[in-house]
mmCIF file of N, CA and C in Angstrom:
data_model
loop_
_atom_site.group_PDB
_atom_site.id
_atom_site.type_symbol
_atom_site.label_atom_id
_atom_site.label_comp_id
_atom_site.label_asym_id
_atom_site.label_seq_id
_atom_site.Cartn_x
_atom_site.Cartn_y
_atom_site.Cartn_z
ATOM 1 N N UNK U 1 -29.444 9.647 -1.602
ATOM 2 C CA UNK U 1 -29.550 11.127 -1.391
ATOM 3 C C UNK U 1 -28.003 10.854 -0.840
ATOM 4 N N UNK U 2 -27.462 12.883 -1.253
ATOM 5 C CA UNK U 2 -26.619 13.071 -0.838
ATOM 6 C C UNK U 2 -25.778 13.600 0.299
ATOM 7 N N UNK U 3 -24.889 13.260 0.807
ATOM 8 C CA UNK U 3 -24.500 13.813 2.166
ATOM 9 C C UNK U 3 -24.820 15.336 2.544
ATOM 10 N N UNK U 4 -24.630 15.699 3.145
ATOM 11 C CA UNK U 4 -24.915 17.899 3.698
ATOM 12 C C UNK U 4 -23.103 17.862 3.855
ATOM 13 N N UNK U 5 -22.099 18.811 3.853
ATOM 14 C CA UNK U 5 -21.103 18.985 3.429
ATOM 15 C C UNK U 5 -20.771 18.752 4.941
ATOM 16 N N UNK U 6 -21.295 18.933 5.459
ATOM 17 C CA UNK U 6 -20.773 18.761 6.696
ATOM 18 C C UNK U 6 -20.692 17.039 7.810
ATOM 19 N N UNK U 7 -21.912 16.743 7.152
ATOM 20 C CA UNK U 7 -21.527 14.484 6.877
ATOM 21 C C UNK U 7 -20.142 14.027 6.183
ATOM 22 N N UNK U 8 -20.569 14.540 4.749
ATOM 23 C CA UNK U 8 -19.082 14.122 4.464
ATOM 24 C C UNK U 8 -17.884 14.928 5.169
ATOM 25 N N UNK U 9 -17.514 15.475 5.757
ATOM 26 C CA UNK U 9 -16.407 16.250 6.797
ATOM 27 C C UNK U 9 -16.313 15.003 7.282
ATOM 28 N N UNK U 10 -16.797 14.885 8.204
ATOM 29 C CA UNK U 10 -16.986 13.383 9.101
ATOM 30 C C UNK U 10 -17.106 12.464 8.677
ATOM 31 N N UNK U 11 -17.104 11.888 7.535
ATOM 32 C CA UNK U 11 -16.736 10.985 7.075
ATOM 33 C C UNK U 11 -15.188 10.862 6.006
ATOM 34 N N UNK U 12 -14.562 11.559 6.419
ATOM 35 C CA UNK U 12 -13.719 11.451 5.944
ATOM 36 C C UNK U 12 -12.440 11.232 6.197
ATOM 37 N N UNK U 13 -13.023 11.984 7.415
ATOM 38 C CA UNK U 13 -11.922 11.959 8.641
ATOM 39 C C UNK U 13 -11.630 10.500 9.230
ATOM 40 N N UNK U 14 -13.126 9.948 9.653
ATOM 41 C CA UNK U 14 -12.802 8.071 9.538
ATOM 42 C C UNK U 14 -12.477 7.212 8.496
ATOM 43 N N UNK U 15 -12.379 7.751 7.670
ATOM 44 C CA UNK U 15 -11.510 6.626 6.249
ATOM 45 C C UNK U 15 -10.301 6.868 6.386
ATOM 46 N N UNK U 16 -9.774 8.070 6.695
ATOM 47 C CA UNK U 16 -8.205 8.109 6.910
ATOM 48 C C UNK U 16 -8.003 7.630 7.962
ATOM 49 N N UNK U 17 -9.241 7.624 9.551
ATOM 50 C CA UNK U 17 -7.998 6.781 10.071
ATOM 51 C C UNK U 17 -8.048 5.500 10.078
ATOM 52 N N UNK U 18 -9.033 4.924 9.433
ATOM 53 C CA UNK U 18 -9.454 3.773 9.098
ATOM 54 C C UNK U 18 -8.233 3.051 8.523
ATOM 55 N N UNK U 19 -7.817 3.804 7.145
ATOM 56 C CA UNK U 19 -7.049 3.589 6.154
ATOM 57 C C UNK U 19 -5.595 3.635 6.589
ATOM 58 N N UNK U 20 -5.078 4.449 7.717
ATOM 59 C CA UNK U 20 -4.428 4.193 8.604
ATOM 60 C C UNK U 20 -3.901 3.805 9.701
ATOM 61 N N UNK U 21 -4.582 3.204 10.136
ATOM 62 C CA UNK U 21 -4.719 1.870 11.038
ATOM 63 C C UNK U 21 -4.415 0.335 9.819
ATOM 64 N N UNK U 22 -5.173 0.559 8.848
ATOM 65 C CA UNK U 22 -4.955 -0.399 8.292
ATOM 66 C C UNK U 22 -3.652 -0.776 7.274
ATOM 67 N N UNK U 23 -2.952 0.737 7.141
ATOM 68 C CA UNK U 23 -1.823 0.683 6.822
ATOM 69 C C UNK U 23 -0.973 0.250 7.206
ATOM 70 N N UNK U 24 -0.861 0.906 9.079
ATOM 71 C CA UNK U 24 0.141 -0.040 9.598
ATOM 72 C C UNK U 24 -0.249 -1.230 10.029
ATOM 73 N N UNK U 25 -0.867 -1.720 9.805
ATOM 74 C CA UNK U 25 -0.799 -3.157 10.125
ATOM 75 C C UNK U 25 -0.158 -3.717 8.994
ATOM 76 N N UNK U 26 -0.942 -3.470 7.500
ATOM 77 C CA UNK U 26 -0.179 -4.199 6.473
ATOM 78 C C UNK U 26 1.409 -3.934 6.733
ATOM 79 N N UNK U 27 1.416 -2.846 7.016
ATOM 80 C CA UNK U 27 3.056 -2.789 7.209
ATOM 81 C C UNK U 27 3.960 -3.713 7.912
ATOM 82 N N UNK U 28 3.204 -4.339 8.534
ATOM 83 C CA UNK U 28 3.698 -4.581 10.192
ATOM 84 C C UNK U 28 3.514 -6.426 10.152
ATOM 85 N N UNK U 29 2.567 -7.198 8.955
ATOM 86 C CA UNK U 29 2.383 -7.731 8.249
ATOM 87 C C UNK U 29 3.571 -8.200 7.113
ATOM 88 N N UNK U 30 3.820 -6.852 6.641
ATOM 89 C CA UNK U 30 4.599 -7.819 4.972
ATOM 90 C C UNK U 30 5.645 -7.744 5.801
ATOM 91 N N UNK U 31 6.127 -7.191 7.154
ATOM 92 C CA UNK U 31 7.683 -6.809 7.922
ATOM 93 C C UNK U 31 7.363 -8.770 8.438
ATOM 94 N N UNK U 32 6.863 -8.933 8.715
ATOM 95 C CA UNK U 32 6.668 -10.062 9.426
ATOM 96 C C UNK U 32 7.190 -11.535 8.877
ATOM 97 N N UNK U 33 5.650 -11.023 7.881
ATOM 98 C CA UNK U 33 5.869 -12.838 6.388
ATOM 99 C C UNK U 33 7.255 -12.527 5.695
ATOM 100 N N UNK U 34 7.936 -11.048 5.664
ATOM 101 C CA UNK U 34 9.041 -11.204 4.574
ATOM 102 C C UNK U 34 9.921 -10.869 5.583
ATOM 103 N N UNK U 35 9.900 -11.666 6.880
ATOM 104 C CA UNK U 35 11.052 -12.233 7.281
ATOM 105 C C UNK U 35 11.119 -13.771 8.384
ATOM 106 N N UNK U 36 9.757 -14.392 8.340
ATOM 107 C CA UNK U 36 9.420 -15.223 8.593
ATOM 108 C C UNK U 36 10.572 -16.446 7.585
ATOM 109 N N UNK U 37 11.024 -17.549 8.538
ATOM 110 C CA UNK U 37 11.295 -18.857 7.717
ATOM 111 C C UNK U 37 10.841 -19.307 6.664
ATOM 112 N N UNK U 38 11.111 -19.587 5.341
ATOM 113 C CA UNK U 38 10.563 -19.677 3.819
ATOM 114 C C UNK U 38 9.812 -21.273 4.029
ATOM 115 N N UNK U 39 9.916 -21.925 4.829
ATOM 116 C CA UNK U 39 9.317 -23.331 5.549
ATOM 117 C C UNK U 39 8.428 -23.149 6.207
ATOM 118 N N UNK U 40 7.882 -21.933 7.042
ATOM 119 C CA UNK U 40 6.784 -21.051 7.262
ATOM 120 C C UNK U 40 5.287 -21.454 6.216
ATOM 121 N N UNK U 41 3.996 -22.254 6.545
ATOM 122 C CA UNK U 41 3.121 -21.520 5.489
ATOM 123 C C UNK U 41 3.044 -19.821 5.487
ATOM 124 N N UNK U 42 2.333 -19.836 4.288
ATOM 125 C CA UNK U 42 2.472 -18.034 4.288
ATOM 126 C C UNK U 42 0.892 -17.772 3.325
ATOM 127 N N UNK U 43 0.321 -17.612 3.308
ATOM 128 C CA UNK U 43 -0.408 -16.967 2.473
ATOM 129 C C UNK U 43 0.471 -16.436 0.675
ATOM 130 N N UNK U 44 -0.174 -17.051 -0.694
ATOM 131 C CA UNK U 44 0.395 -16.507 -1.458
ATOM 132 C C UNK U 44 -0.284 -15.908 -2.871
ATOM 133 N N UNK U 45 -0.171 -15.722 -3.939
ATOM 134 C CA UNK U 45 -0.419 -15.532 -4.895
ATOM 135 C C UNK U 45 0.288 -16.651 -5.774
ATOM 136 N N UNK U 46 0.953 -17.297 -5.519
ATOM 137 C CA UNK U 46 1.478 -18.721 -6.245
ATOM 138 C C UNK U 46 3.262 -17.809 -7.550
ATOM 139 N N UNK U 47 3.424 -16.816 -7.003
ATOM 140 C CA UNK U 47 4.442 -16.381 -7.478
ATOM 141 C C UNK U 47 4.895 -14.795 -6.835
ATOM 142 N N UNK U 48 6.747 -15.389 -6.510
ATOM 143 C CA UNK U 48 6.580 -14.582 -6.335
ATOM 144 C C UNK U 48 6.789 -12.699 -5.934
ATOM 145 N N UNK U 49 6.941 -12.708 -6.782
ATOM 146 C CA UNK U 49 6.785 -11.193 -7.729
ATOM 147 C C UNK U 49 5.381 -10.499 -7.618
ATOM 148 N N UNK U 50 4.556 -11.805 -8.006
ATOM 149 C CA UNK U 50 3.314 -11.168 -7.655
ATOM 150 C C UNK U 50 2.961 -10.632 -6.495
ATOM 151 N N UNK U 51 3.506 -11.936 -6.029
ATOM 152 C CA UNK U 51 3.099 -11.193 -3.720
ATOM 153 C C UNK U 51 3.707 -10.377 -3.424
ATOM 154 N N UNK U 52 5.094 -10.051 -4.074
ATOM 155 C CA UNK U 52 5.768 -8.484 -3.593
ATOM 156 C C UNK U 52 4.620 -6.916 -4.147
ATOM 157 N N UNK U 53 4.298 -7.509 -4.955
ATOM 158 C CA UNK U 53 3.375 -6.396 -6.149
ATOM 159 C C UNK U 53 2.194 -6.303 -5.522
ATOM 160 N N UNK U 54 1.681 -7.409 -5.587
ATOM 161 C CA UNK U 54 0.296 -7.066 -4.450
ATOM 162 C C UNK U 54 0.681 -6.399 -3.185
ATOM 163 N N UNK U 55 1.526 -7.150 -2.813
ATOM 164 C CA UNK U 55 1.584 -5.977 -0.984
ATOM 165 C C UNK U 55 1.555 -4.649 -1.286
ATOM 166 N N UNK U 56 2.358 -4.607 -2.200
ATOM 167 C CA UNK U 56 2.961 -2.967 -2.391
ATOM 168 C C UNK U 56 1.768 -2.074 -2.911
ATOM 169 N N UNK U 57 1.317 -3.155 -3.949
ATOM 170 C CA UNK U 57 0.082 -2.102 -4.224
ATOM 171 C C UNK U 57 -1.147 -2.074 -3.500
ATOM 172 N N UNK U 58 -1.460 -2.884 -2.067
ATOM 173 C CA UNK U 58 -2.041 -2.162 -0.879
ATOM 174 C C UNK U 58 -1.732 -1.381 -0.183
ATOM 175 N N UNK U 59 -0.864 -1.580 -0.312
ATOM 176 C CA UNK U 59 0.517 -0.784 0.554
ATOM 177 C C UNK U 59 0.065 1.225 0.440
ATOM 178 N N UNK U 60 0.155 1.370 -1.081
ATOM 179 C CA UNK U 60 0.048 2.010 -1.957
ATOM 180 C C UNK U 60 -1.207 3.127 -1.808
ATOM 181 N N UNK U 61 -2.351 2.125 -1.568
ATOM 182 C CA UNK U 61 -3.929 2.524 -1.724
ATOM 183 C C UNK U 61 -4.066 2.812 -0.570
ATOM 184 N N UNK U 62 -3.801 1.595 0.403
ATOM 185 C CA UNK U 62 -3.708 2.739 2.052
ATOM 186 C C UNK U 62 -3.462 3.878 1.785
ATOM 187 N N UNK U 63 -2.070 4.139 1.541
ATOM 188 C CA UNK U 63 -1.437 5.643 2.036
ATOM 189 C C UNK U 63 -2.378 6.632 1.826
ATOM 190 N N UNK U 64 -2.223 6.361 -0.059
ATOM 191 C CA UNK U 64 -2.949 7.265 -0.304
ATOM 192 C C UNK U 64 -4.513 7.662 0.199
ATOM 193 N N UNK U 65 -5.222 6.994 0.136
ATOM 194 C CA UNK U 65 -6.422 6.983 1.436
ATOM 195 C C UNK U 65 -6.063 7.637 2.828
ATOM 196 N N UNK U 66 -5.473 7.609 3.367
ATOM 197 C CA UNK U 66 -4.841 7.875 4.369
ATOM 198 C C UNK U 66 -4.647 8.846 4.600
ATOM 199 N N UNK U 67 -3.366 9.104 3.835
ATOM 200 C CA UNK U 67 -2.533 10.986 3.313
ATOM 201 C C UNK U 67 -2.550 11.448 2.058
ATOM 202 N N UNK U 68 -3.751 11.888 1.888
ATOM 203 C CA UNK U 68 -3.598 12.216 0.256
ATOM 204 C C UNK U 68 -2.402 13.101 0.038
ATOM 205 N N UNK U 69 -2.602 13.323 -1.507
ATOM 206 C CA UNK U 69 -1.384 14.110 -1.292
ATOM 207 C C UNK U 69 0.368 13.971 -1.311
ATOM 208 N N UNK U 70 0.425 13.095 -0.337
ATOM 209 C CA UNK U 70 2.123 12.995 0.096
ATOM 210 C C UNK U 70 2.716 12.502 -0.515
ATOM 211 N N UNK U 71 3.104 13.381 -1.542
ATOM 212 C CA UNK U 71 4.463 12.941 -2.129
ATOM 213 C C UNK U 71 5.470 12.412 -1.830
ATOM 214 N N UNK U 72 6.087 12.193 -0.732
ATOM 215 C CA UNK U 72 7.164 11.695 -0.932
ATOM 216 C C UNK U 72 6.434 10.268 0.663
ATOM 217 N N UNK U 73 5.272 9.321 -0.223
ATOM 218 C CA UNK U 73 4.930 8.750 0.769
ATOM 219 C C UNK U 73 5.510 7.070 -0.304
ATOM 220 N N UNK U 74 5.255 7.512 -1.764
ATOM 221 C CA UNK U 74 5.743 5.713 -2.172
ATOM 222 C C UNK U 74 7.833 5.630 -2.459
ATOM 223 N N UNK U 75 8.326 7.125 -2.229
ATOM 224 C CA UNK U 75 9.882 6.872 -2.467
ATOM 225 C C UNK U 75 9.747 6.419 -0.994
ATOM 226 N N UNK U 76 9.106 6.019 0.188
ATOM 227 C CA UNK U 76 9.521 6.233 1.340
ATOM 228 C C UNK U 76 9.180 4.562 1.045
ATOM 229 N N UNK U 77 7.381 4.238 0.732
ATOM 230 C CA UNK U 77 7.428 2.795 1.173
ATOM 231 C C UNK U 77 8.426 2.489 0.116
ATOM 232 N N UNK U 78 9.052 2.692 -1.068
ATOM 233 C CA UNK U 78 10.166 2.017 -1.936
ATOM 234 C C UNK U 78 11.245 1.464 -1.263
ATOM 235 N N UNK U 79 11.614 2.651 -0.480
ATOM 236 C CA UNK U 79 13.168 2.864 0.847
ATOM 237 C C UNK U 79 12.783 1.794 1.728
ATOM 238 N N UNK U 80 11.093 1.867 2.191
ATOM 239 C CA UNK U 80 11.175 -0.163 3.126
ATOM 240 C C UNK U 80 11.270 -1.088 2.604
ATOM 241 N N UNK U 81 10.970 -1.120 1.279
ATOM 242 C CA UNK U 81 10.930 -3.083 0.570
ATOM 243 C C UNK U 81 12.463 -2.781 -0.073
ATOM 244 N N UNK U 82 13.363 -1.819 -0.112
ATOM 245 C CA UNK U 82 14.888 -2.023 -0.380
ATOM 246 C C UNK U 82 15.067 -2.402 1.448
ATOM 247 N N UNK U 83 14.995 -1.502 2.374
ATOM 248 C CA UNK U 83 15.229 -2.417 4.138
ATOM 249 C C UNK U 83 14.812 -4.056 3.795
ATOM 250 N N UNK U 84 13.639 -4.269 3.356
ATOM 251 C CA UNK U 84 13.296 -5.403 3.856
ATOM 252 C C UNK U 84 13.771 -5.973 3.013
ATOM 253 N N UNK U 85 14.566 -5.878 1.879
ATOM 254 C CA UNK U 85 15.547 -7.030 1.140
ATOM 255 C C UNK U 85 16.832 -6.648 2.036
ATOM 256 N N UNK U 86 17.506 -6.013 2.637
ATOM 257 C CA UNK U 86 18.469 -5.990 2.872
ATOM 258 C C UNK U 86 18.249 -6.762 4.613
ATOM 259 N N UNK U 87 17.333 -6.780 5.149
ATOM 260 C CA UNK U 87 17.140 -7.784 6.572
ATOM 261 C C UNK U 87 16.825 -8.543 5.836
ATOM 262 N N UNK U 88 16.357 -9.015 5.122
ATOM 263 C CA UNK U 88 16.418 -10.682 4.118
ATOM 264 C C UNK U 88 18.107 -11.242 3.769
ATOM 265 N N UNK U 89 18.716 -10.392 3.603
ATOM 266 C CA UNK U 89 20.009 -11.273 3.238
ATOM 267 C C UNK U 89 21.055 -11.730 4.822
ATOM 268 N N UNK U 90 20.490 -11.102 5.823
ATOM 269 C CA UNK U 90 20.813 -11.735 7.094
ATOM 270 C C UNK U 90 20.031 -12.371 7.316
ATOM 271 N N UNK U 91 18.788 -12.847 7.407
ATOM 272 C CA UNK U 91 18.543 -14.600 7.822
ATOM 273 C C UNK U 91 19.087 -15.438 7.299
ATOM 274 N N UNK U 92 18.705 -16.687 7.443
ATOM 275 C CA UNK U 92 19.754 -18.097 7.308
ATOM 276 C C UNK U 92 18.802 -18.831 5.751
ATOM 277 N N UNK U 93 17.545 -18.192 5.943
ATOM 278 C CA UNK U 93 17.332 -19.008 4.205
ATOM 279 C C UNK U 93 16.146 -18.160 3.707
ATOM 280 N N UNK U 94 16.731 -16.728 3.298
ATOM 281 C CA UNK U 94 15.879 -15.620 2.861
ATOM 282 C C UNK U 94 17.232 -14.869 2.209
ATOM 283 N N UNK U 95 16.532 -14.426 1.342
ATOM 284 C CA UNK U 95 17.825 -13.819 0.116
ATOM 285 C C UNK U 95 17.282 -12.019 -0.394
ATOM 286 N N UNK U 96 18.622 -11.138 -0.539
ATOM 287 C CA UNK U 96 17.923 -10.131 -1.165
ATOM 288 C C UNK U 96 18.076 -10.284 -2.525
ATOM 289 N N UNK U 97 17.242 -9.523 -3.394
ATOM 290 C CA UNK U 97 16.788 -9.747 -4.608
ATOM 291 C C UNK U 97 16.612 -8.427 -5.419
ATOM 292 N N UNK U 98 17.025 -7.987 -6.385
ATOM 293 C CA UNK U 98 16.916 -6.115 -7.216
ATOM 294 C C UNK U 98 16.116 -6.820 -7.299
ATOM 295 N N UNK U 99 14.943 -7.978 -8.262
ATOM 296 C CA UNK U 99 13.789 -8.356 -9.035
ATOM 297 C C UNK U 99 12.203 -7.597 -8.088
ATOM 298 N N UNK U 100 12.796 -8.494 -6.376
ATOM 299 C CA UNK U 100 11.667 -7.959 -5.684
ATOM 300 C C UNK U 100 11.534 -6.979 -5.472
ATOM 301 N N UNK U 101 12.352 -5.657 -5.453
ATOM 302 C CA UNK U 101 12.796 -4.222 -5.545
ATOM 303 C C UNK U 101 11.605 -4.092 -6.220
ATOM 304 N N UNK U 102 12.115 -3.753 -7.626
ATOM 305 C CA UNK U 102 11.097 -3.775 -9.227
ATOM 306 C C UNK U 102 10.073 -4.569 -8.942
ATOM 307 N N UNK U 103 9.576 -5.320 -8.409
ATOM 308 C CA UNK U 103 8.222 -5.756 -7.965
ATOM 309 C C UNK U 103 7.766 -5.132 -7.417
ATOM 310 N N UNK U 104 7.620 -4.479 -5.950
ATOM 311 C CA UNK U 104 7.343 -3.281 -4.453
ATOM 312 C C UNK U 104 6.860 -2.285 -5.605
ATOM 313 N N UNK U 105 8.322 -1.620 -6.417
ATOM 314 C CA UNK U 105 8.131 -0.808 -6.811
ATOM 315 C C UNK U 105 6.899 -0.673 -8.406
ATOM 316 N N UNK U 106 6.978 -1.325 -8.576
ATOM 317 C CA UNK U 106 5.578 -2.029 -10.053
ATOM 318 C C UNK U 106 4.381 -2.148 -8.871
ATOM 319 N N UNK U 107 4.007 -2.255 -8.350
ATOM 320 C CA UNK U 107 3.118 -2.823 -7.131
ATOM 321 C C UNK U 107 2.601 -1.668 -6.155
ATOM 322 N N UNK U 108 3.739 -0.532 -6.501
ATOM 323 C CA UNK U 108 3.518 0.764 -5.830
ATOM 324 C C UNK U 108 2.859 1.307 -7.005
ATOM 325 N N UNK U 109 2.893 1.767 -8.030
ATOM 326 C CA UNK U 109 2.079 2.545 -9.108
ATOM 327 C C UNK U 109 1.134 1.950 -9.803
ATOM 328 N N UNK U 110 0.901 0.371 -9.222
ATOM 329 C CA UNK U 110 -0.317 0.321 -9.886
ATOM 330 C C UNK U 110 -1.697 0.640 -8.569
ATOM 331 N N UNK U 111 -1.051 0.678 -7.284
ATOM 332 C CA UNK U 111 -1.868 1.500 -6.181
ATOM 333 C C UNK U 111 -2.130 1.974 -5.944
ATOM 334 N N UNK U 112 -1.455 2.725 -5.921
ATOM 335 C CA UNK U 112 -1.168 4.693 -6.393
ATOM 336 C C UNK U 112 -1.845 4.686 -7.639
ATOM 337 N N UNK U 113 -1.779 4.201 -8.541
ATOM 338 C CA UNK U 113 -2.735 4.491 -9.994
ATOM 339 C C UNK U 113 -4.704 3.739 -9.010
ATOM 340 N N UNK U 114 -4.907 2.944 -8.494
ATOM 341 C CA UNK U 114 -5.723 2.104 -8.551
ATOM 342 C C UNK U 114 -6.834 3.246 -7.835
ATOM 343 N N UNK U 115 -5.691 3.764 -6.250
ATOM 344 C CA UNK U 115 -6.291 4.563 -5.399
ATOM 345 C C UNK U 115 -5.987 6.117 -6.578
ATOM 346 N N UNK U 116 -6.152 6.753 -6.972
ATOM 347 C CA UNK U 116 -6.324 7.867 -7.942
ATOM 348 C C UNK U 116 -7.724 7.956 -8.942
ATOM 349 N N UNK U 117 -7.705 6.346 -9.697
ATOM 350 C CA UNK U 117 -9.107 6.096 -9.864
ATOM 351 C C UNK U 117 -9.988 5.665 -9.303
ATOM 352 N N UNK U 118 -10.226 5.611 -8.165
ATOM 353 C CA UNK U 118 -10.970 5.279 -7.116
ATOM 354 C C UNK U 118 -11.881 6.258 -6.473
ATOM 355 N N UNK U 119 -10.473 7.672 -6.582
ATOM 356 C CA UNK U 119 -11.098 9.525 -6.141
ATOM 357 C C UNK U 119 -11.766 9.234 -7.341
ATOM 358 N N UNK U 120 -11.088 9.752 -8.332
ATOM 359 C CA UNK U 120 -12.196 10.611 -9.402
ATOM 360 C C UNK U 120 -12.504 9.838 -9.623
ATOM 361 N N UNK U 121 -13.400 8.613 -10.026
ATOM 362 C CA UNK U 121 -14.746 8.539 -9.881
ATOM 363 C C UNK U 121 -15.867 8.563 -8.779
ATOM 364 N N UNK U 122 -15.350 8.527 -7.321
ATOM 365 C CA UNK U 122 -15.834 8.561 -6.340
ATOM 366 C C UNK U 122 -16.180 10.665 -6.486
ATOM 367 N N UNK U 123 -15.507 11.320 -7.201
ATOM 368 C CA UNK U 123 -15.604 12.719 -7.783
ATOM 369 C C UNK U 123 -17.348 12.843 -8.408
ATOM 370 N N UNK U 124 -16.394 11.836 -9.534
ATOM 371 C CA UNK U 124 -17.767 12.156 -10.804
ATOM 372 C C UNK U 124 -19.122 11.443 -9.659
ATOM 373 N N UNK U 125 -18.690 10.387 -8.967
ATOM 374 C CA UNK U 125 -20.581 10.522 -8.768
ATOM 375 C C UNK U 125 -20.859 10.769 -7.754
ATOM 376 N N UNK U 126 -20.512 11.882 -7.377
ATOM 377 C CA UNK U 126 -20.385 12.750 -6.389
ATOM 378 C C UNK U 126 -21.123 14.077 -7.238
ATOM 379 N N UNK U 127 -20.228 14.665 -8.534
ATOM 380 C CA UNK U 127 -20.622 14.777 -9.802
ATOM 381 C C UNK U 127 -22.446 15.269 -9.530
ATOM 382 N N UNK U 128 -23.343 13.906 -10.639
ATOM 383 C CA UNK U 128 -24.380 13.377 -10.735
ATOM 384 C C UNK U 128 -25.974 13.914 -9.396
#
């Protein structure tokens, strides 16, 4: 059964709020994991660049769900990735790499494409 328009309006703000909370939790977690000593056990995909891409894909996806249509989000998140690289250059056992920033950018594009795909599929499903 399809929700009535009033019910749909109530669901979207809840989803956006939940996405915003998850986004900020991920922002904090990524910062902590990025600046923690490299000897600290951390979750990993097994390859540093895929870790960056996955983290920033999740950020882009959540940002898109929390604040749809905000074009400044992706450049801001890429700047956040650059800030992390700069901060890593000040830590004793981490270092900044341009390739990490490229992986962040790739992840942002993948996350944005996935968010748009899920939105398109939801609109298509609602139309049936």
